[in-house]
XYZ file of N, CA and C in Angstrom:
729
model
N 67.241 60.315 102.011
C 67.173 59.830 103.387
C 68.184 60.579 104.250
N 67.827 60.668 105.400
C 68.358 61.762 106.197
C 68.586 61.082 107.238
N 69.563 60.740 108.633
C 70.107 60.302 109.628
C 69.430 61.481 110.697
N 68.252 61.674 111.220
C 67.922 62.301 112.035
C 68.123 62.323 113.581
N 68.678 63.326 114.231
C 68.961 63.372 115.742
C 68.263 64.014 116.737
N 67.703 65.258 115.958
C 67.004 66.293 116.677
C 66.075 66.043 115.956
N 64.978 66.904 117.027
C 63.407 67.304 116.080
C 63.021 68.060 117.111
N 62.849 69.567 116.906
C 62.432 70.350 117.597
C 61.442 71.744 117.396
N 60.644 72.270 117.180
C 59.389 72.869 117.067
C 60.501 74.397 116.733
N 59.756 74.819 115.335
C 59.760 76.700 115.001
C 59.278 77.380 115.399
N 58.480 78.633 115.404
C 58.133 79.449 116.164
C 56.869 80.036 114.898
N 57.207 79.299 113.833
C 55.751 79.216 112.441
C 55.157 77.976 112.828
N 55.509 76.761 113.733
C 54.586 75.774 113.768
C 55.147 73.978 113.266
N 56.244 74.928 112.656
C 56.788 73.913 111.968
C 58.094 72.937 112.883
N 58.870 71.892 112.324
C 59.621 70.938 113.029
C 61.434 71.260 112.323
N 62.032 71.443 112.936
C 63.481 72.022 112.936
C 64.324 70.874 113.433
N 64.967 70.285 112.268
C 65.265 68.901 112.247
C 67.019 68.871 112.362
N 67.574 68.426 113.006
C 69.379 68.343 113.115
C 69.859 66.454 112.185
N 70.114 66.654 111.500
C 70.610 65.470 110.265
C 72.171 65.478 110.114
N 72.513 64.063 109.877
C 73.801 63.685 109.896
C 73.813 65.327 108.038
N 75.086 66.218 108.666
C 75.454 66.905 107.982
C 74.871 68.378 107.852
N 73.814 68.607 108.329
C 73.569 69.774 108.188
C 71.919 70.175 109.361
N 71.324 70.785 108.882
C 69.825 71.340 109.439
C 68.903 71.688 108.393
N 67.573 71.236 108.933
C 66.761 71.056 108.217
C 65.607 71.574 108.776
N 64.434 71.809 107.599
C 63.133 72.108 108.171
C 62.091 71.382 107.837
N 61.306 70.747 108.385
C 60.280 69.792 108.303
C 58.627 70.843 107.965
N 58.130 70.933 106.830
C 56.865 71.532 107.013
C 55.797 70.326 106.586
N 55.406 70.517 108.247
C 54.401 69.429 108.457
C 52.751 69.868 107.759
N 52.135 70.814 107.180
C 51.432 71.124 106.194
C 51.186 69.862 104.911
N 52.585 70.120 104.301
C 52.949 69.847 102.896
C 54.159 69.039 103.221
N 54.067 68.220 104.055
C 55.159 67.298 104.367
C 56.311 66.785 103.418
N 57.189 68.392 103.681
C 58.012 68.319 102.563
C 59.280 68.902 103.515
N 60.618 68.902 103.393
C 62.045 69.205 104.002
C 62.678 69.828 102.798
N 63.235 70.693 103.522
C 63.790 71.963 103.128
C 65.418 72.216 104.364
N 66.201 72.441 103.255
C 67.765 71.703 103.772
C 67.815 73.395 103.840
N 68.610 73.720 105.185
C 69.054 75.147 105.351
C 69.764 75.637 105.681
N 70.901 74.445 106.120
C 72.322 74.684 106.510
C 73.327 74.023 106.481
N 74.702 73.707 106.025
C 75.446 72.673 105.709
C 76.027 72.502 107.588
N 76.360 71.593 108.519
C 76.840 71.450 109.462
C 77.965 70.326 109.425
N 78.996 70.628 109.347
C 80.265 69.483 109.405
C 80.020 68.247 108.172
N 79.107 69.091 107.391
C 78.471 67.948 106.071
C 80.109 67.294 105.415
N 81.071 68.418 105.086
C 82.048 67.938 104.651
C 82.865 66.229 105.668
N 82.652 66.064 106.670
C 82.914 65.219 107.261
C 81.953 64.177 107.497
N 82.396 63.429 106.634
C 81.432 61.621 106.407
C 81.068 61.216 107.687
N 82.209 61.026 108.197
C 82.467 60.245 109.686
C 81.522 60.740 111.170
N 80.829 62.171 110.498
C 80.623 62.558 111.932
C 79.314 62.662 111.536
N 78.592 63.037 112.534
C 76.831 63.441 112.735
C 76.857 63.849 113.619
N 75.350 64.240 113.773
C 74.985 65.446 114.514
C 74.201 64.396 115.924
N 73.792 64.681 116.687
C 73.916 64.469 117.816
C 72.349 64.889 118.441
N 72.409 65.677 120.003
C 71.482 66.350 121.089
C 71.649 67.534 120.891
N 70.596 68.281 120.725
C 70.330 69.577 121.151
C 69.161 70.577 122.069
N 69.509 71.500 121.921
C 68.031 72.383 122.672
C 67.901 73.642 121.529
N 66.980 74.324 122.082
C 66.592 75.762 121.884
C 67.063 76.548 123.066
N 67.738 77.825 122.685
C 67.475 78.821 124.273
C 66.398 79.878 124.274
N 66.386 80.577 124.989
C 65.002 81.347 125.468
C 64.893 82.532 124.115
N 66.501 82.589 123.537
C 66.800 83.643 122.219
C 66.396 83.370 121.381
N 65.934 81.498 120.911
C 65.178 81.285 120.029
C 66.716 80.681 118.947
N 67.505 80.428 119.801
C 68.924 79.777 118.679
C 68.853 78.418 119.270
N 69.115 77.550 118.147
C 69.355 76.183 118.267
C 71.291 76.029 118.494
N 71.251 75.465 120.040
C 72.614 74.649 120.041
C 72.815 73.135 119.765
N 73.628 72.535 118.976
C 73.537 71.032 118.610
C 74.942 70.555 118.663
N 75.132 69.545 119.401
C 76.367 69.057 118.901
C 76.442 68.310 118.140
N 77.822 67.688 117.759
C 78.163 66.374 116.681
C 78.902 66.027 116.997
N 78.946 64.473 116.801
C 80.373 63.324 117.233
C 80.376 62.313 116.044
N 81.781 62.002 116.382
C 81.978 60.353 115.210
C 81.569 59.615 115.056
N 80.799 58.990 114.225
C 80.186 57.807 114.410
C 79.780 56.327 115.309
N 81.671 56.211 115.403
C 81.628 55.254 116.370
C 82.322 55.893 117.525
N 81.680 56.999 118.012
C 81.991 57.881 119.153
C 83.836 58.272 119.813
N 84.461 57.982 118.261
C 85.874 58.545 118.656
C 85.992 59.903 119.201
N 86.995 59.806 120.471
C 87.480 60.918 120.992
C 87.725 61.693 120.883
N 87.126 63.195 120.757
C 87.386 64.149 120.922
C 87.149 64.632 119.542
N 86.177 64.150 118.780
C 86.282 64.612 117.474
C 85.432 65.282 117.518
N 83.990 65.617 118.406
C 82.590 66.105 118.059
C 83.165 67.461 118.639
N 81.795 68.667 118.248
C 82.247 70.092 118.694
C 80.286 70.065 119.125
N 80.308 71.477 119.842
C 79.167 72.160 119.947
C 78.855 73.795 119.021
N 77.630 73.315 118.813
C 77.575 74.868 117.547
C 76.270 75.316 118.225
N 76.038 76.767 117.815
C 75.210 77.632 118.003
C 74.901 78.182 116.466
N 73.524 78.210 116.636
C 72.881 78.577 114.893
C 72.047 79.756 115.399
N 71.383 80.532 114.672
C 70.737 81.439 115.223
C 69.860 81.718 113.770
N 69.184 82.770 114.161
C 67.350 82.869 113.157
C 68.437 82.799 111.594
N 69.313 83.818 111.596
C 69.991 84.129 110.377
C 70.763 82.843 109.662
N 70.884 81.708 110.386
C 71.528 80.517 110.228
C 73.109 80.302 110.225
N 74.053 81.395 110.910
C 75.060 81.867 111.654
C 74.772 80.574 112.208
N 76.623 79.950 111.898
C 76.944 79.175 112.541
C 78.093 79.330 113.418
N 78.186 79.130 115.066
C 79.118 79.478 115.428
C 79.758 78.096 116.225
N 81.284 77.766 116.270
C 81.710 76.641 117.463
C 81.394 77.296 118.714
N 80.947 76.591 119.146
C 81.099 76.703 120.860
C 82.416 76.130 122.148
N 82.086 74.722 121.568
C 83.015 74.026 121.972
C 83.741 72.794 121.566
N 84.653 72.595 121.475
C 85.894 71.643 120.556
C 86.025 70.462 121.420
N 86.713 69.252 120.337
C 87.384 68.756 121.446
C 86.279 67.735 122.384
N 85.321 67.316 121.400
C 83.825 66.398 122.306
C 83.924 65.172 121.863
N 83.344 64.646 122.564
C 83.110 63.061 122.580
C 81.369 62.504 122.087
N 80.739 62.550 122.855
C 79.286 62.605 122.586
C 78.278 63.253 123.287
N 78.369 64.652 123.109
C 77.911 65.477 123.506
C 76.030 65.347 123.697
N 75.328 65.406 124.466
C 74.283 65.095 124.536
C 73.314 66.182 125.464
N 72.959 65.886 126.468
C 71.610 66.740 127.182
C 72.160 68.580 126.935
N 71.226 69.497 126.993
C 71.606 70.449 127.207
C 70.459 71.178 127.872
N 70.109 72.084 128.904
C 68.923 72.903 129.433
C 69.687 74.022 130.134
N 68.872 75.424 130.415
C 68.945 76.559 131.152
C 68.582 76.351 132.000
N 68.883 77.208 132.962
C 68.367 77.326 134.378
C 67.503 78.695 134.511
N 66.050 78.487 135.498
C 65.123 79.222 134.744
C 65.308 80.662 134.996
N 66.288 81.237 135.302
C 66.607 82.533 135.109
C 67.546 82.966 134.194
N 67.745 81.681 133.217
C 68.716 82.067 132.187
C 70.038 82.458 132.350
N 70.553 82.643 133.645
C 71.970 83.063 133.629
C 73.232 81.730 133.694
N 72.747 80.366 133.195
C 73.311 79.219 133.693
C 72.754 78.116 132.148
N 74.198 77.617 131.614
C 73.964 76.452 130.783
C 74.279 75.300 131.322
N 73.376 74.336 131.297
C 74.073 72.848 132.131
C 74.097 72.107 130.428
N 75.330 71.124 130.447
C 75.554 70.744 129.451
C 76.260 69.309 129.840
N 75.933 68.193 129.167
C 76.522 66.614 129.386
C 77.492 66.241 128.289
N 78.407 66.179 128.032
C 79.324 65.118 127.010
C 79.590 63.726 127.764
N 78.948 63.085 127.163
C 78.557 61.671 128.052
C 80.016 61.342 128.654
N 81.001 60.892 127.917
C 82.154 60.046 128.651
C 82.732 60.585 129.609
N 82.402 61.677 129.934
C 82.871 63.065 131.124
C 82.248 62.270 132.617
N 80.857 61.211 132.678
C 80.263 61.113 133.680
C 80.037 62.302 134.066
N 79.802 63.634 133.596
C 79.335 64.774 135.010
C 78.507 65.714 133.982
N 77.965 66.599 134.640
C 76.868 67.572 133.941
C 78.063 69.021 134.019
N 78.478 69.681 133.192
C 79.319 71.152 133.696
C 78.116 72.399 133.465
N 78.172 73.318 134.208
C 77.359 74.793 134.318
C 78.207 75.567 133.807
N 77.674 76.510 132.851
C 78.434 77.381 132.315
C 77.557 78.590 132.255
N 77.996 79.812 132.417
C 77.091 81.158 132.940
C 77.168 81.799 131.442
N 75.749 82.009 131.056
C 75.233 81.990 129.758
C 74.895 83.720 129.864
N 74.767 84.296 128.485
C 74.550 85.603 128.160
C 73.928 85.176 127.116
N 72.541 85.674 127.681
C 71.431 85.073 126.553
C 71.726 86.117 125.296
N 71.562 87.525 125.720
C 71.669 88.350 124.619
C 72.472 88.597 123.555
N 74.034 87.820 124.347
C 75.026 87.676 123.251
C 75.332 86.149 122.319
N 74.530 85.509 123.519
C 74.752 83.965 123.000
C 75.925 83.131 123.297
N 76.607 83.557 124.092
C 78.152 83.199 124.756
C 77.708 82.325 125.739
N 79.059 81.887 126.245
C 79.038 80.509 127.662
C 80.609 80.862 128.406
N 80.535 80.572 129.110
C 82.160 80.735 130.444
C 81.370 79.446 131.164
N 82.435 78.700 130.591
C 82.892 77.532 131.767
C 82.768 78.339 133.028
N 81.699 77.179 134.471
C 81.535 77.833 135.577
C 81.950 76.899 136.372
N 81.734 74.941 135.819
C 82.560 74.293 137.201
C 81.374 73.136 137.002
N 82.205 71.899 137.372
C 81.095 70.488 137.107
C 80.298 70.752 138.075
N 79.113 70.625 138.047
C 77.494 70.590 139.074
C 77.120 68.962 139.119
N 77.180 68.254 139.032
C 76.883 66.648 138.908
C 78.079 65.976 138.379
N 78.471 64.853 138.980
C 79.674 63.634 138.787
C 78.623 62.547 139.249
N 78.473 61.968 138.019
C 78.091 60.267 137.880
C 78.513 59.379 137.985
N 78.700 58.346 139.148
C 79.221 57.203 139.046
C 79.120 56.104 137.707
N 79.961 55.989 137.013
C 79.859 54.768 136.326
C 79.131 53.259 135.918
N 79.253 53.211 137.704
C 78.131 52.333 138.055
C 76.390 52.665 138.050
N 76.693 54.031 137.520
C 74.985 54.288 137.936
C 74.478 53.875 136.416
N 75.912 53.933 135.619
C 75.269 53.954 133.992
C 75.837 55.661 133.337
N 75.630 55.569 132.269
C 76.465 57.091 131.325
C 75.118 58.261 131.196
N 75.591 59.426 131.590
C 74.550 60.288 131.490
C 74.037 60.678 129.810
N 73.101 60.620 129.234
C 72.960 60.961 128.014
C 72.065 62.364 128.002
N 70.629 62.282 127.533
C 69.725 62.612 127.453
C 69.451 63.699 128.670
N 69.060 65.076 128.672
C 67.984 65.903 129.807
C 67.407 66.942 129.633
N 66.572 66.650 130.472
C 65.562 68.173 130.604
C 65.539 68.651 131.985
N 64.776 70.046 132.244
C 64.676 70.696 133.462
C 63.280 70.928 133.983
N 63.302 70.618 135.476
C 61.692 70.549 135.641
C 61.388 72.263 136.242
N 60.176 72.655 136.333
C 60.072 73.758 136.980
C 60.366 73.817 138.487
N 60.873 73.189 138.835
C 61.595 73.717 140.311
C 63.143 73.694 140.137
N 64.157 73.802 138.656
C 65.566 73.950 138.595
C 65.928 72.382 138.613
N 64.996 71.497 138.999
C 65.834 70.029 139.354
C 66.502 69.353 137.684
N 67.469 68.887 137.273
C 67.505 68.216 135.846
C 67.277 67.023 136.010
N 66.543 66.161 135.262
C 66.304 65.037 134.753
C 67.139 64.610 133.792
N 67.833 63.177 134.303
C 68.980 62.783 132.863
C 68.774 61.288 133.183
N 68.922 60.936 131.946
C 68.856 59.522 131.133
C 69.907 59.162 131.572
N 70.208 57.604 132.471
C 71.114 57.171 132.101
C 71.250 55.769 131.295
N 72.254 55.794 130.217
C 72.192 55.147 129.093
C 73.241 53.516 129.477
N 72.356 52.767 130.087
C 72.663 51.426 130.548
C 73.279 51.495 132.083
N 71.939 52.469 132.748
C 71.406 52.307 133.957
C 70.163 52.005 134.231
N 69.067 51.775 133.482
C 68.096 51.335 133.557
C 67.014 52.869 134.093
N 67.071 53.794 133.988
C 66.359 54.399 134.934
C 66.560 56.060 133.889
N 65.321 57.130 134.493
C 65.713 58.439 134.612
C 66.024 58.856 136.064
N 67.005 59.902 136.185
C 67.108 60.306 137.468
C 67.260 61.585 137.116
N 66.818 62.340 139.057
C 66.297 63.319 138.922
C 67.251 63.799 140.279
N 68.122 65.053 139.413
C 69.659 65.639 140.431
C 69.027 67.118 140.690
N 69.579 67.838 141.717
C 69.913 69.028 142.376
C 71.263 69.592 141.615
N 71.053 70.851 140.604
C 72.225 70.963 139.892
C 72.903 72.120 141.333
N 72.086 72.626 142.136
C 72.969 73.276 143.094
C 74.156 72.891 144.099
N 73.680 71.586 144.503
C 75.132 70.658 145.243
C 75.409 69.321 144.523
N 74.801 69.321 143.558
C 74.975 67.397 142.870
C 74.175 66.231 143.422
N 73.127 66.643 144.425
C 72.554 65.509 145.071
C 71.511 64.423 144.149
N 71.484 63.553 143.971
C 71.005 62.573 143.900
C 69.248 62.895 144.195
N 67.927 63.384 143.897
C 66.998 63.188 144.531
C 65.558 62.458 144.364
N 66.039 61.227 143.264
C 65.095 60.535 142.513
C 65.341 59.629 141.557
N 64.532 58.684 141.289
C 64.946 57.245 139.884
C 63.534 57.439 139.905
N 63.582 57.044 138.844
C 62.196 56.326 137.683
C 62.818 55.017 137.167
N 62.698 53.904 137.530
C 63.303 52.720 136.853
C 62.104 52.182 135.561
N 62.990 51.752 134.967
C 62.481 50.998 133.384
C 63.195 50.230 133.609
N 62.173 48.853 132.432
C 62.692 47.626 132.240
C 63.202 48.013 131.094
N 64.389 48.732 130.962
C 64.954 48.596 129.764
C 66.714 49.387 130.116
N 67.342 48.803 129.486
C 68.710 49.521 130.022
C 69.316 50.317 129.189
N 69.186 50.693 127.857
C 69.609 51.683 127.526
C 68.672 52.761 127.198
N 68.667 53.627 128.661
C 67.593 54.836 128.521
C 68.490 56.058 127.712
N 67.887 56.602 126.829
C 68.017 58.172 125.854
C 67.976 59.439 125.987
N 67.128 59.739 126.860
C 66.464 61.359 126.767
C 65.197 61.138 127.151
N 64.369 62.343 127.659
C 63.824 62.772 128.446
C 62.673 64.026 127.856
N 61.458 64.219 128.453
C 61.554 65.773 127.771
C 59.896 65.691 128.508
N 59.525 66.633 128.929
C 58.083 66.997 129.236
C 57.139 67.577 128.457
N 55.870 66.960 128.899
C 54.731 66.990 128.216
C 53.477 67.096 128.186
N 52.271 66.955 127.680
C 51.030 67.055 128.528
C 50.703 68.203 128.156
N 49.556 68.343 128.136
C 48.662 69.515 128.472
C 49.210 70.766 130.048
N 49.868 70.015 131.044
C 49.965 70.465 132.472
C 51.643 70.519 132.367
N 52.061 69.568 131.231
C 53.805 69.343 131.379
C 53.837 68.986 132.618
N 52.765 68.043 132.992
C 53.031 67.031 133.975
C 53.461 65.711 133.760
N 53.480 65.141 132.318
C 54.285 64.228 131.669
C 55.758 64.034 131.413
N 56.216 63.003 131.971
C 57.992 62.922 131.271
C 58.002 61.955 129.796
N 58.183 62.093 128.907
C 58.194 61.233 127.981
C 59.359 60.863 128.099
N 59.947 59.607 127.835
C 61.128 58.892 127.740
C 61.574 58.106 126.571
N 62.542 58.440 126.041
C 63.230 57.665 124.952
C 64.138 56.480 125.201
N 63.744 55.405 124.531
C 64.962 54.154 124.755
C 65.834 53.793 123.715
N 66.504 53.022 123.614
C 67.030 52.454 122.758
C 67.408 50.654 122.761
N 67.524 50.006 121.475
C 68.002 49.134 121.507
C 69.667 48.691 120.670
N 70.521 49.907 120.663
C 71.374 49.886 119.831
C 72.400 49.048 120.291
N 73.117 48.161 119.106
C 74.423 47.148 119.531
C 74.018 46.229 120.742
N 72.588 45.991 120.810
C 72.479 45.088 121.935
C 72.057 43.569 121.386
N 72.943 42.654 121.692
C 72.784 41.183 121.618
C 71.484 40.729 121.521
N 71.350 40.042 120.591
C 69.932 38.943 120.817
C 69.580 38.786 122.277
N 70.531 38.175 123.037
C 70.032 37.650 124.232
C 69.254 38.694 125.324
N 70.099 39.612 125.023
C 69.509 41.111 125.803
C 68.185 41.605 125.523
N 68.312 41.754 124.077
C 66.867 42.162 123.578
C 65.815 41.281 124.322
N 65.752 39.779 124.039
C 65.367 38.649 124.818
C 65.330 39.101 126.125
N 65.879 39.446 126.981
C 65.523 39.796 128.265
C 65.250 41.028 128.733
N 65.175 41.391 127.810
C 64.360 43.078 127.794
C 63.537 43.324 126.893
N 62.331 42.926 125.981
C 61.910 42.920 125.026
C 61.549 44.470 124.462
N 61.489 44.946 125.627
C 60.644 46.646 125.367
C 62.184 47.793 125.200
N 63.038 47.152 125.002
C 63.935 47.940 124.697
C 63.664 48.750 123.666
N 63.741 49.913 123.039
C 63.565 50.881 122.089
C 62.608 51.563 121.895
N 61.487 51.174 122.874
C 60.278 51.783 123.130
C 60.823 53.102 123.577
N 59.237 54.086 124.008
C 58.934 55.354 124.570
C 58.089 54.730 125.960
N 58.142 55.739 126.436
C 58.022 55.355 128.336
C 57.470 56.848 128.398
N 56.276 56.750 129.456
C 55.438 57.990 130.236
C 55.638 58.204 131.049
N 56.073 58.914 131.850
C 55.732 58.884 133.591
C 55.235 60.089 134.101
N 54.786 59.875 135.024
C 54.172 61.504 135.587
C 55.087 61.614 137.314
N 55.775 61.646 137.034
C 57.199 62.264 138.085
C 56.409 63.080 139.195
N 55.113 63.574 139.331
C 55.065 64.417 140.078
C 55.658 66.140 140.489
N 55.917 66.539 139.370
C 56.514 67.744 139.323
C 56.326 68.061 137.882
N 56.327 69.278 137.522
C 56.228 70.073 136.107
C 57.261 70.009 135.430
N 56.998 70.298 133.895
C 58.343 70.619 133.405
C 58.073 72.450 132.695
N 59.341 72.535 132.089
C 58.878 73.771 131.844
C 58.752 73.407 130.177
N 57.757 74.186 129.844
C 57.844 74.518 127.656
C 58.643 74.805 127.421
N 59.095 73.818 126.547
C 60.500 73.855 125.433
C 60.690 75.538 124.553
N 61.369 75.709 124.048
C 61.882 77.041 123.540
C 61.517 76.742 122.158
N 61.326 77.448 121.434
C 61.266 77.360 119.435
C 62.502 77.976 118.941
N 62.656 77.280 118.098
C 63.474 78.080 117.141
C 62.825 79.544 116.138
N 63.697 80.448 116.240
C 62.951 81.473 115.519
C 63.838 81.101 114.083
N 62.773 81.060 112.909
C 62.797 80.536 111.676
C 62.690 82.432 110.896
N 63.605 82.822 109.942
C 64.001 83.428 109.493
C 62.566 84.364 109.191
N 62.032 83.968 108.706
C 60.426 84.619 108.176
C 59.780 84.754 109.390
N 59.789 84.151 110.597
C 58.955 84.871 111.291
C 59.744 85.374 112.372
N 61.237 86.045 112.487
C 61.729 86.537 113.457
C 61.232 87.951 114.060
């Protein structure tokens, strides 16, 4: 049994799985897993977390502590060869990650931060330079978790006991949209459809009281919406055999 965080599509067809301790490959054929990388496995306490693909075809993932102690999680970069590199130290619960569609820009969330930071990406080398927070979340709006990017640059982020997805301007930080749910701890995000005119939405019901559940019954469900705007196709991982 495996503690799964990620699940994200190869570039053979197959499902590229992020597990408390390492990375994995799902071949949905012969529905069988195939372990292919040790990730912070030596450390009990921690797991793996949110990730993406970039346009290079490398999976970035972070990991945090269990019970989300400070500053213990990092960000890694894996690539076809299964090169593992830190990115960044020193995390809390590192979560959404997307490009900006000319690739020269990483937007990245570590939830307890409240803010989204941009960092100017070199796809070819696989590097990041801190560029400067692009979004600050009020508290009150709820904790940013979960995002994706629609085809007009806008990000979509979960907030996780705000009830809602919202939909920001990473160029000045503006505010330009909610999707409300009856449910308050929203997850992540991600587009879909035939048109990727779909938002699929993830919930949760974690550490929440009887009474809550009770007044939210649909907590932990998946949620549709059609936002009115596109998203763009997710990236694959390039899997060693078919690079």
């Amino acid at each position: 049994m495996h503690r799964v965080s990620l699940i994200t599509e190869t570039t053979d067809g197959n499902l590229l799985l992020a597990v408390q301790g390492g990375i994995g490959l799902y071949h949905l054929s012969t529905e069988s897993f195939l372990w292919l990388t040790d990730l912070e496995k030596e450390n009990a306490a921690n797991r793996t977390n949110d990730g993406a693909i970039d346009a290079a075809g490398r999976l970035w993932v972070g990991t945090m502590e269990r019970t989300c102690k400070k500053n213990a999680g990092a960000l890694y970069c894996i690539d076809q060869n299964l090169s593992i590199i830190q990115k960044r130290s020193s995390l809390t619960i590192p979560n959404g990650l997307a490009w900006s569609a000319d690739g020269k820009r990483m937007y990245f969330i570590d939830s307890p931060s409240q803010a989204v930071e941009s960092f100017l990406f070199n796809e070819k080398k696989g590097t990041i330079t801190y560029e400067k927070t692009v979004i600050s979340i009020d508290k009150k709006m709820g904790t940013p978790d979960g995002m994706c990017i629609d085809a007009e640059g806008m990000l979509w982020i979960a907030l996780w006991d705000g009830f809602c997805i919202s939909r920001w301007n990473p160029d000045n930080g503006s505010l330009l949209d909610k999707i409300m749910l009856p449910v308050p701890q929203v997850s992540s995000c991600a587009f879909g459809g035939e048109q990727l005119d779909q938002l699929l939405i993830t919930t949760a019901r974690e550490n929440l009281p009887q009474e809550t559940i009770n007044n939210y019954p649909l907590s932990g469900s998946v949620f549709l919406a059609r936002p009115g705007v596109c998203g763009r196709a997710a990236n694959k991982f390039i899997y060693p055999n078919n690079a």
